[in-house]
mmCIF file of C-alpha atoms in Angstrom:
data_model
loop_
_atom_site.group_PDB
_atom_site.id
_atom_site.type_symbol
_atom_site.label_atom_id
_atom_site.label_comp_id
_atom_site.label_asym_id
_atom_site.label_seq_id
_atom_site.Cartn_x
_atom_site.Cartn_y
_atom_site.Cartn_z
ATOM 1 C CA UNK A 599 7.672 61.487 -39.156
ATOM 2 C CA UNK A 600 10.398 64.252 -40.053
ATOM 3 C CA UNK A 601 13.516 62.435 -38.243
ATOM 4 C CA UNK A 602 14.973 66.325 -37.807
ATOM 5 C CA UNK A 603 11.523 67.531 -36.586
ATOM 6 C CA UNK A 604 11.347 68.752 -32.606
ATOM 7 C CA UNK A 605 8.845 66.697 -32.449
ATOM 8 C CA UNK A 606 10.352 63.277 -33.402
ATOM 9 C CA UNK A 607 11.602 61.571 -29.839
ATOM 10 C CA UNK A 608 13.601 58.715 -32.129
ATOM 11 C CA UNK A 609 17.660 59.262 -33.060
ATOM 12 C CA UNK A 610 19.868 57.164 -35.413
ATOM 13 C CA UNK A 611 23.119 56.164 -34.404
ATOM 14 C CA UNK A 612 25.578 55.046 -37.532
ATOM 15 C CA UNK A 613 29.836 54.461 -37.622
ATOM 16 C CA UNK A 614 32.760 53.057 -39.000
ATOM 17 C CA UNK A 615 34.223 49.967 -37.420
ATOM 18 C CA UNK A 616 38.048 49.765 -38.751
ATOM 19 C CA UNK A 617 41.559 48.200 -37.564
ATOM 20 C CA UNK A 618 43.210 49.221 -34.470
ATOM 21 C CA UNK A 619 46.814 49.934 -36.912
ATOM 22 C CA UNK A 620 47.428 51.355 -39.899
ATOM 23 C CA UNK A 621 46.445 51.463 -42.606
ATOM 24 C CA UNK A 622 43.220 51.308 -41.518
ATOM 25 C CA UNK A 623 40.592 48.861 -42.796
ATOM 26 C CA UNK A 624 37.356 48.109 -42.294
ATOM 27 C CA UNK A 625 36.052 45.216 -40.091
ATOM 28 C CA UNK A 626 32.679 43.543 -41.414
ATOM 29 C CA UNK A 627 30.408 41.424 -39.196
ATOM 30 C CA UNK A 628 31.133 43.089 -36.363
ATOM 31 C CA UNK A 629 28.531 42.774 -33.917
ATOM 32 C CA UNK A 630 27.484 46.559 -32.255
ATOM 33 C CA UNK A 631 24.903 46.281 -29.174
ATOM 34 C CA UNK A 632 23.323 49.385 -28.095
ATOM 35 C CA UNK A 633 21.987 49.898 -24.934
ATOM 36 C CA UNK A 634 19.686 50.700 -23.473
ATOM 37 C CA UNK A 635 17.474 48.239 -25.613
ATOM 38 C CA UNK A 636 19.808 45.888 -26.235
ATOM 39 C CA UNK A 637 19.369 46.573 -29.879
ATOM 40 C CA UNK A 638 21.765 44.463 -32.348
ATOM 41 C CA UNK A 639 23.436 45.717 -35.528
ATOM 42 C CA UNK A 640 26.213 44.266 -37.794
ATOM 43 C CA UNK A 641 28.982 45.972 -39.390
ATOM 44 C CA UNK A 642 28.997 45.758 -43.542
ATOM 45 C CA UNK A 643 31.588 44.726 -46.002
ATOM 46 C CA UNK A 644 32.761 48.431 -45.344
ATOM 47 C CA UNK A 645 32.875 48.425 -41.660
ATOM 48 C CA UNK A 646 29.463 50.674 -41.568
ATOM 49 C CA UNK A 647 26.691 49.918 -39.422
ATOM 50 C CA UNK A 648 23.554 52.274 -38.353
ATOM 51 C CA UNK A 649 21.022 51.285 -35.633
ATOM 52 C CA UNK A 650 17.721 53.866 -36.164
ATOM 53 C CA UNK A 651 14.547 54.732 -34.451
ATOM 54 C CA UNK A 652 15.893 54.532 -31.176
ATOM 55 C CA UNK A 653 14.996 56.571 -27.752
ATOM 56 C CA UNK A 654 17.592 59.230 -27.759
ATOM 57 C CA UNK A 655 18.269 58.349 -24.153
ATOM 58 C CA UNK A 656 22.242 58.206 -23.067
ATOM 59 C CA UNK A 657 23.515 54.803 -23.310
ATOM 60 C CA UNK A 658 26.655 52.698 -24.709
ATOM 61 C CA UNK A 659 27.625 50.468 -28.113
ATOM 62 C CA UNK A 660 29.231 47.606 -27.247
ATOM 63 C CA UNK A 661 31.839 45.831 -30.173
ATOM 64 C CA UNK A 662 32.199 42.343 -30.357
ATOM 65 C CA UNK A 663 33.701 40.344 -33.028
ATOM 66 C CA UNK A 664 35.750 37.028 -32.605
ATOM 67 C CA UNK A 665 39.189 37.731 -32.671
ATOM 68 C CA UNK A 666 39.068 41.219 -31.767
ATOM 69 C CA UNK A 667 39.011 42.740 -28.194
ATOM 70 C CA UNK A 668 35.651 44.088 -27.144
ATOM 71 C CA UNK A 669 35.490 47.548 -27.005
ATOM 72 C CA UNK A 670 33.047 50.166 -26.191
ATOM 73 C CA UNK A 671 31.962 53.821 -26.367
ATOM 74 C CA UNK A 672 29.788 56.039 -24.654
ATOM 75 C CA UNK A 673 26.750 57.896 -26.400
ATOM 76 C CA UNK A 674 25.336 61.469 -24.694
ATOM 77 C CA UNK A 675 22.786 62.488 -27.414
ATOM 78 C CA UNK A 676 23.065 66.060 -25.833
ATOM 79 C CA UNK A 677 19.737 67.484 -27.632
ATOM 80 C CA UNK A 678 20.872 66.164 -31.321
ATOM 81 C CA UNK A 679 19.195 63.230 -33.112
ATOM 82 C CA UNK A 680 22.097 61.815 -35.317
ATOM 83 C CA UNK A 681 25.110 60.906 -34.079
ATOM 84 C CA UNK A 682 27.864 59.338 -36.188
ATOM 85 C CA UNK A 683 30.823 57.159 -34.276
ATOM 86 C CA UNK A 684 34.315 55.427 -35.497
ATOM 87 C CA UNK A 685 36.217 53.093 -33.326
ATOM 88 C CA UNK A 686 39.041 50.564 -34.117
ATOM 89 C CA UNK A 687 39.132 47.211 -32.611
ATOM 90 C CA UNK A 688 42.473 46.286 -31.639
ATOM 91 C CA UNK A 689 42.982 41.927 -32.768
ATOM 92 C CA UNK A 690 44.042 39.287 -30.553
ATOM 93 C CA UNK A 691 47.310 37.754 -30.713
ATOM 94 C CA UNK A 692 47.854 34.277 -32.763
ATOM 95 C CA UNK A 693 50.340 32.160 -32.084
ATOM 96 C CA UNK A 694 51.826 31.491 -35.923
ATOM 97 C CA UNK A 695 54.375 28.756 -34.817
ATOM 98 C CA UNK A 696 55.326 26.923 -31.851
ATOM 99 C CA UNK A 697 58.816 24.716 -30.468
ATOM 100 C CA UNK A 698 58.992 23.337 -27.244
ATOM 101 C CA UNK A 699 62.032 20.682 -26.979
ATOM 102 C CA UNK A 700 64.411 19.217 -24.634
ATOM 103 C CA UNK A 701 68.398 19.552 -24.733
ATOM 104 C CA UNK A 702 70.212 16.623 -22.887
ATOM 105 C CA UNK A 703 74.038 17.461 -22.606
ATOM 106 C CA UNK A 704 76.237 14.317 -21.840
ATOM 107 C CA UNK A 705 79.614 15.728 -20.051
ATOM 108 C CA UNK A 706 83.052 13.426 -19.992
ATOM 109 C CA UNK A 707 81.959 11.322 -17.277
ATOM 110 C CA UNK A 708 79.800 8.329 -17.754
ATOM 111 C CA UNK A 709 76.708 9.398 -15.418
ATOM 112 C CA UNK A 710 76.540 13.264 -15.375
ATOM 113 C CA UNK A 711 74.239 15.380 -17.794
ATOM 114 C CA UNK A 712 72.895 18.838 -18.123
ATOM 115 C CA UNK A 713 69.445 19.382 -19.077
ATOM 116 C CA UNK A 714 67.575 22.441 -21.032
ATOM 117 C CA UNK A 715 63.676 23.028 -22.100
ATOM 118 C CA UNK A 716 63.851 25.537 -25.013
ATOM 119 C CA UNK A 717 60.395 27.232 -26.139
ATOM 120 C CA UNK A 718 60.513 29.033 -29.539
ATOM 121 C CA UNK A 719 57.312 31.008 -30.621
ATOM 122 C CA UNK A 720 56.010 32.890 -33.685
ATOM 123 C CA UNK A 721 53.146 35.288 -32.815
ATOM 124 C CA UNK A 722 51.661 37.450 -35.523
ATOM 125 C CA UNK A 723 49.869 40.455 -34.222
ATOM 126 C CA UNK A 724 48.462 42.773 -36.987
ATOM 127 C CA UNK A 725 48.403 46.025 -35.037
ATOM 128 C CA UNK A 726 51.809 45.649 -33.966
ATOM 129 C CA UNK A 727 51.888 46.343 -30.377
ATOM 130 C CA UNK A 728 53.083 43.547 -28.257
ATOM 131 C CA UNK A 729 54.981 44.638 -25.036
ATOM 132 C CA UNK A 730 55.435 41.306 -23.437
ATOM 133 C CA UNK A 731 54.886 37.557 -23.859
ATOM 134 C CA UNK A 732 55.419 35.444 -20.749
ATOM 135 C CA UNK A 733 55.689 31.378 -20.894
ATOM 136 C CA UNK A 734 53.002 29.807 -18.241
ATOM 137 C CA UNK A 735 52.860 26.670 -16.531
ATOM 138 C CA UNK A 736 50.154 26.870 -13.659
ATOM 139 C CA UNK A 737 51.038 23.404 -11.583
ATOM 140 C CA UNK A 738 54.609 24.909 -11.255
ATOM 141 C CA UNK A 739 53.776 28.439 -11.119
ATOM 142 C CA UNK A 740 56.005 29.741 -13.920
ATOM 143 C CA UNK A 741 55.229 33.004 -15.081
ATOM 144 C CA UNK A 742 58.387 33.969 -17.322
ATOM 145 C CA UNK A 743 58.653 36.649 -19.821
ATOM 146 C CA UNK A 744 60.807 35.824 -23.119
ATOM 147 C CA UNK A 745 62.970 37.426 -24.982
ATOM 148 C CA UNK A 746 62.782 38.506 -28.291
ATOM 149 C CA UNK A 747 64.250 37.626 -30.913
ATOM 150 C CA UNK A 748 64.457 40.546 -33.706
ATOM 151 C CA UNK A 749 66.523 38.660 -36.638
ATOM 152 C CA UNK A 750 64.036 35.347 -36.203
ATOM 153 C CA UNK A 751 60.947 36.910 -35.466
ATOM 154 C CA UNK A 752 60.475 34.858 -32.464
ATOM 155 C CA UNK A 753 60.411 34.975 -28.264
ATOM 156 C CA UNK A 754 62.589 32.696 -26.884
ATOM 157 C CA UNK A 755 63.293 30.890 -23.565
ATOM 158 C CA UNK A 756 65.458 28.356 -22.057
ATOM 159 C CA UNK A 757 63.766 26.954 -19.021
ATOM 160 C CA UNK A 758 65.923 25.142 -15.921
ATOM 161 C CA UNK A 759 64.320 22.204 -13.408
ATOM 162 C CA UNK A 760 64.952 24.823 -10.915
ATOM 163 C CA UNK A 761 62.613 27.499 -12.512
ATOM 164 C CA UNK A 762 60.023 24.655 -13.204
ATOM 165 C CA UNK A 763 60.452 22.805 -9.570
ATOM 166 C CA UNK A 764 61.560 19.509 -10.825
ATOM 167 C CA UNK A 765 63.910 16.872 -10.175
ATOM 168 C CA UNK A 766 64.380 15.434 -13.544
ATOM 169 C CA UNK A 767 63.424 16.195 -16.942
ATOM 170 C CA UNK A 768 61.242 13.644 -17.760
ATOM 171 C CA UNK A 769 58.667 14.875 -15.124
ATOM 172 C CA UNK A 770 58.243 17.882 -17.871
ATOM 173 C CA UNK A 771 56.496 15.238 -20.813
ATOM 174 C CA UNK A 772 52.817 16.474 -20.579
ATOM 175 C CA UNK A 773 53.083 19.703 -19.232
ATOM 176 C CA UNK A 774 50.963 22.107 -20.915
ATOM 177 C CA UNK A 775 53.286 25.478 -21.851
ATOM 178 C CA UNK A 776 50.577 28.479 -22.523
ATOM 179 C CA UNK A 777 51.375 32.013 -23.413
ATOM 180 C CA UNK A 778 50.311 35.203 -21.933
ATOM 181 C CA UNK A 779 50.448 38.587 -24.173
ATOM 182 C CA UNK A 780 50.484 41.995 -22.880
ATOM 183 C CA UNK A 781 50.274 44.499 -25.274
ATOM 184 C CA UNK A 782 51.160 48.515 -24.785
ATOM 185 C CA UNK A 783 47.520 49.501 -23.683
ATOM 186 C CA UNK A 784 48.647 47.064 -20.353
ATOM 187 C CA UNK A 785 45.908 44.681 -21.867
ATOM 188 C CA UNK A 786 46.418 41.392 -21.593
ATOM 189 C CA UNK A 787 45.222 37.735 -23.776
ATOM 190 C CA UNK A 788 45.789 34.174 -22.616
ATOM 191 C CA UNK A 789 47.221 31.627 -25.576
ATOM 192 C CA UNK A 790 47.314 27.950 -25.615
ATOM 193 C CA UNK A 791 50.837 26.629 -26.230
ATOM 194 C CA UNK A 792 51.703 22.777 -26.291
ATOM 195 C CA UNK A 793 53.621 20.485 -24.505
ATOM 196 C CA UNK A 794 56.806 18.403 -24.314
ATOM 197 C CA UNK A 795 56.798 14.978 -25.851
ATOM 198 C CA UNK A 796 60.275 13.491 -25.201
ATOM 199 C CA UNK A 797 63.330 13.588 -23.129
ATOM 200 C CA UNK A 798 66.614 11.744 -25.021
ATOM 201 C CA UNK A 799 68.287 10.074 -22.232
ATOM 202 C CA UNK A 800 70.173 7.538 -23.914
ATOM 203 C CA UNK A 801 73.934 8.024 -24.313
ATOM 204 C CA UNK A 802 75.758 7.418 -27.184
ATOM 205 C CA UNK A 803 78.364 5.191 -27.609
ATOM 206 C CA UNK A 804 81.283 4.081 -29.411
ATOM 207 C CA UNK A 805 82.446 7.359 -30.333
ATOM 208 C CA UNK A 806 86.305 7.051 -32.546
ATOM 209 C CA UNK A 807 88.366 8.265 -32.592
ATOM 210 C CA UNK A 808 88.676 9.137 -29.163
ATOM 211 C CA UNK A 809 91.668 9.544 -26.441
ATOM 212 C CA UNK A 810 93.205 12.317 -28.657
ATOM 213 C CA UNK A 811 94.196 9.622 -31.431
ATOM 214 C CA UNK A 812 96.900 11.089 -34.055
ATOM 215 C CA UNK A 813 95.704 11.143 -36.744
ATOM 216 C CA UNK A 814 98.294 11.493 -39.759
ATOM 217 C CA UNK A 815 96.271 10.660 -43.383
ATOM 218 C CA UNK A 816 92.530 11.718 -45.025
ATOM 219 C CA UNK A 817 90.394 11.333 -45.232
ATOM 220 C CA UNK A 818 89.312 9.800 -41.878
ATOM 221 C CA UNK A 819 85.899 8.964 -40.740
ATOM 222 C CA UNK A 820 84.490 9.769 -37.510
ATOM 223 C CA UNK A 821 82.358 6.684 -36.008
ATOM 224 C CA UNK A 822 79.471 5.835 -33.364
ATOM 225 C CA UNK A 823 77.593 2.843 -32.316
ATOM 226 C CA UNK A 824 74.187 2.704 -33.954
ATOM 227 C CA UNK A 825 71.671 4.313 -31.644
ATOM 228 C CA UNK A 826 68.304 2.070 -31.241
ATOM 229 C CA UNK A 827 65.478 4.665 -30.735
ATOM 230 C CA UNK A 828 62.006 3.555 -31.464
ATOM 231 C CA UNK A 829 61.420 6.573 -33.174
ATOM 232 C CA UNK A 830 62.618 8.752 -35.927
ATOM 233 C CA UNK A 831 65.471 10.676 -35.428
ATOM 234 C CA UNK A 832 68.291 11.698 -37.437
ATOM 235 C CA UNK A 833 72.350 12.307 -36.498
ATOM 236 C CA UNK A 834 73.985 15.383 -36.036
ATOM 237 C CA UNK A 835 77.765 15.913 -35.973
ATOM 238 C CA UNK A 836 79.638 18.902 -34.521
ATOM 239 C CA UNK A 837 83.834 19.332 -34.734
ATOM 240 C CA UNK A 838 85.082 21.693 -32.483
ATOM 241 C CA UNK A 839 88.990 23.364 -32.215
ATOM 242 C CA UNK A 840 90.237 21.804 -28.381
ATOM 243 C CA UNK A 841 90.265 25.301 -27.161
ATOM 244 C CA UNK A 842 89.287 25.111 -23.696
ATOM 245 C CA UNK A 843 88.295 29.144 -23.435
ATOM 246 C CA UNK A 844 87.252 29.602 -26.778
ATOM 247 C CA UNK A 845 86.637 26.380 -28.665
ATOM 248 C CA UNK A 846 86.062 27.223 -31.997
ATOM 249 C CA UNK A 847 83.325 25.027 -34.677
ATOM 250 C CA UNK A 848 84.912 23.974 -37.660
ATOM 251 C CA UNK A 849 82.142 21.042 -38.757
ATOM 252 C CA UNK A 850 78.655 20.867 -38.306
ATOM 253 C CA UNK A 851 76.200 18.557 -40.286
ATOM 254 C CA UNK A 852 73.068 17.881 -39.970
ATOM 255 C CA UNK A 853 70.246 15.421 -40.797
ATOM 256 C CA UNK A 854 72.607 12.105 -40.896
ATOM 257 C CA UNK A 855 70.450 9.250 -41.750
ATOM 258 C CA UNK A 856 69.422 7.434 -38.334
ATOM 259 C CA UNK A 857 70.788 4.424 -40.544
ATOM 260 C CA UNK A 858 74.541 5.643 -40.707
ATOM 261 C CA UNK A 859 77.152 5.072 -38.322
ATOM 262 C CA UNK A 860 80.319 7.380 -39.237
ATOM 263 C CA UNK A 861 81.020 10.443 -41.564
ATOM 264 C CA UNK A 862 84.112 11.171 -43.466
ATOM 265 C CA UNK A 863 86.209 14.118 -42.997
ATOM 266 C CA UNK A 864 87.835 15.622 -45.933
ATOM 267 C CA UNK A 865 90.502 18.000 -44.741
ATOM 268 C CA UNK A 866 90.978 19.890 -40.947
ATOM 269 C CA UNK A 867 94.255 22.254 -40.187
ATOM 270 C CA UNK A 868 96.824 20.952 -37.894
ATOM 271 C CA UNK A 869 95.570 21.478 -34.162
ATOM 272 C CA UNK A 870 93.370 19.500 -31.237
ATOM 273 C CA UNK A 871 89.656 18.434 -31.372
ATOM 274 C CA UNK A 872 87.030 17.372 -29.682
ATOM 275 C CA UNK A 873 83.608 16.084 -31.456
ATOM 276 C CA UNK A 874 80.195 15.381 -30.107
ATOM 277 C CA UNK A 875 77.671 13.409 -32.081
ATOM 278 C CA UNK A 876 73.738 14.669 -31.743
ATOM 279 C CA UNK A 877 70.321 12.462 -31.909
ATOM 280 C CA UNK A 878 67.540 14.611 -32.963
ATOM 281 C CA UNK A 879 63.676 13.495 -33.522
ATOM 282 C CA UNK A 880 61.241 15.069 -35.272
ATOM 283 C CA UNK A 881 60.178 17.230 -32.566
ATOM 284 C CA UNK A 882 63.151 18.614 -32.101
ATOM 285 C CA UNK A 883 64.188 16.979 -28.716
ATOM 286 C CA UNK A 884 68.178 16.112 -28.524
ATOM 287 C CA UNK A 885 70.725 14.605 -27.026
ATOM 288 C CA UNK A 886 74.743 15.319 -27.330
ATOM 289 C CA UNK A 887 77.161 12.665 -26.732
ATOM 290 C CA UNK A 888 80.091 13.271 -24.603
ATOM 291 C CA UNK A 889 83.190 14.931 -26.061
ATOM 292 C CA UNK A 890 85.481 12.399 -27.815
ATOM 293 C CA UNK A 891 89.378 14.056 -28.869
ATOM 294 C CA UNK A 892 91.497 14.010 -31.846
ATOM 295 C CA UNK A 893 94.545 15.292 -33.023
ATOM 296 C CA UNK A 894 95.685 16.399 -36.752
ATOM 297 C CA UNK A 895 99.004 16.230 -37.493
#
């Protein structure tokens, strides 16, 4: 019964499951199949796991744990009866937070507007080595990798009708955005994204003053009509220098209460404007009003 006798046709295979990065920590629960035999072990509290009394007949452990990617390793007894293995599962990809909006840009005239689909996305990745993530949208065959953003955290992308095959925005509510994540081994994982939920089409109106009015006193108050939704939004306002190369933002405030219909300005230098008043829900989809112009004097 000597384990280490000649005799004694049964080996013991043991090991360390840890973390694909550093530092390295162990992984419990993880579930190691050997075969042949198809013999089940689990991983400890301290990544340890032994699987005894087998045939010491060449074979593989297989890893699996959820969350991880399954990984193997090859076992050629070569004449001893104990053999001791460490491996490091490398995690999946999560995505940590998600945006997918649209942008509706209202130009001067009373018909034309530009349209955007911005996706913004978070992934935390504990090991650290992400080459790629790519945006996916099977009906219109998208496949486009985002960039990343280092100060944020996130990968971004602004997405055309032209890259997505569609006439007008509004085709976009429902489609289902997914991510795919390669990583530096050239492995790859599929996530599940989300999907638009509004397009802002409606213009906004009543926009003073307007025309390039003078204006001479403050302070002054910049007005719209009251926008009739259906659902919660709130008001941004934006004052730009009337530079036409290289306008300039002087104002910008946000999260105006759907319920008010102007905002006071306190003080601006002497020069040309032009404003633009933005509806914003809670998802994040918006719509810009077209450019209205004043002057300070």
């Amino acid at each position: 019964m000597d384990p280490n006798s000649s005799d004694n046709l049964l080996g013991i295979i043991s090991g360390t499951v840890q973390t694909y990065s550093l530092p390295y920590t162990a992984i419990a629960n993880v579930e190691v199949l050997w075969k042949p035999g198809n013999i089940i072990s689990y991983t400890n509290a301290s990544g340890n796991f032994t699987i005894a009394n087998i045939k010491t007949v060449d074979g593989f452990l297989l890893f699996r744990k959820e969350g991880f990617h399954t990984d193997s390793i090859k076992v050629n007894w070569k004449g001893t009866k104990k053999i001791n293995e460490q491996i490091n599962l490398n995690a999946y990809p999560v995505l940590d937070s998600l945006s997918i909006y649209t942008v509706v840009i209202n130009v001067n005239d009373t018909t034309s507007q530009m349209y955007d689909l911005v996706i913004s996305t978070k992934i935390q990745d504990v090991d650290n080595d992400i080459d790629s993530v790519f945006v996916v949208n099977d009906p219109s065959e998208l496949n486009k990798v985002m960039d990343f953003n280092a100060a944020a955290k996130t990968y971004q992308t602004i997405l055309t009708l032209q890259e997505l095959h569609l006439n007008d925005l509004e085709e976009t509510i429902g489609l289902q955005f997914n991510f795919r994540i390669k990583n530096i081994l050239g492995e790859t994982y599929n996530l599940n994204g989300g999907s638009v939920t509004r397009v802002i089409k409606n213009r906004m109106t009543g926009l003073q003053p307007d025309s390039n009015l003078i204006i001479n006193n403050f302070p002054f108050n910049l007005r719209w009509d009251e926008f009739f939704a259906g659902y919660h939004f709130h008001y941004m306002v934006e004052v730009y220098t009337n530079d036409i190369s290289n306008p300039q933002l002087v104002i910008r405030q946000n999260n105006i209460s759907s319920q008010e219909t102007s905002f006071t300005v306190d003080s601006l230098g002497t020069d040309s404007y032009w404003w633009v008043i933005w509806t914003i829900d809670d998802f994040n989809n918006m719509s810009r009003s077209a450019p209205a112009t004043f002057v300070i004097q």
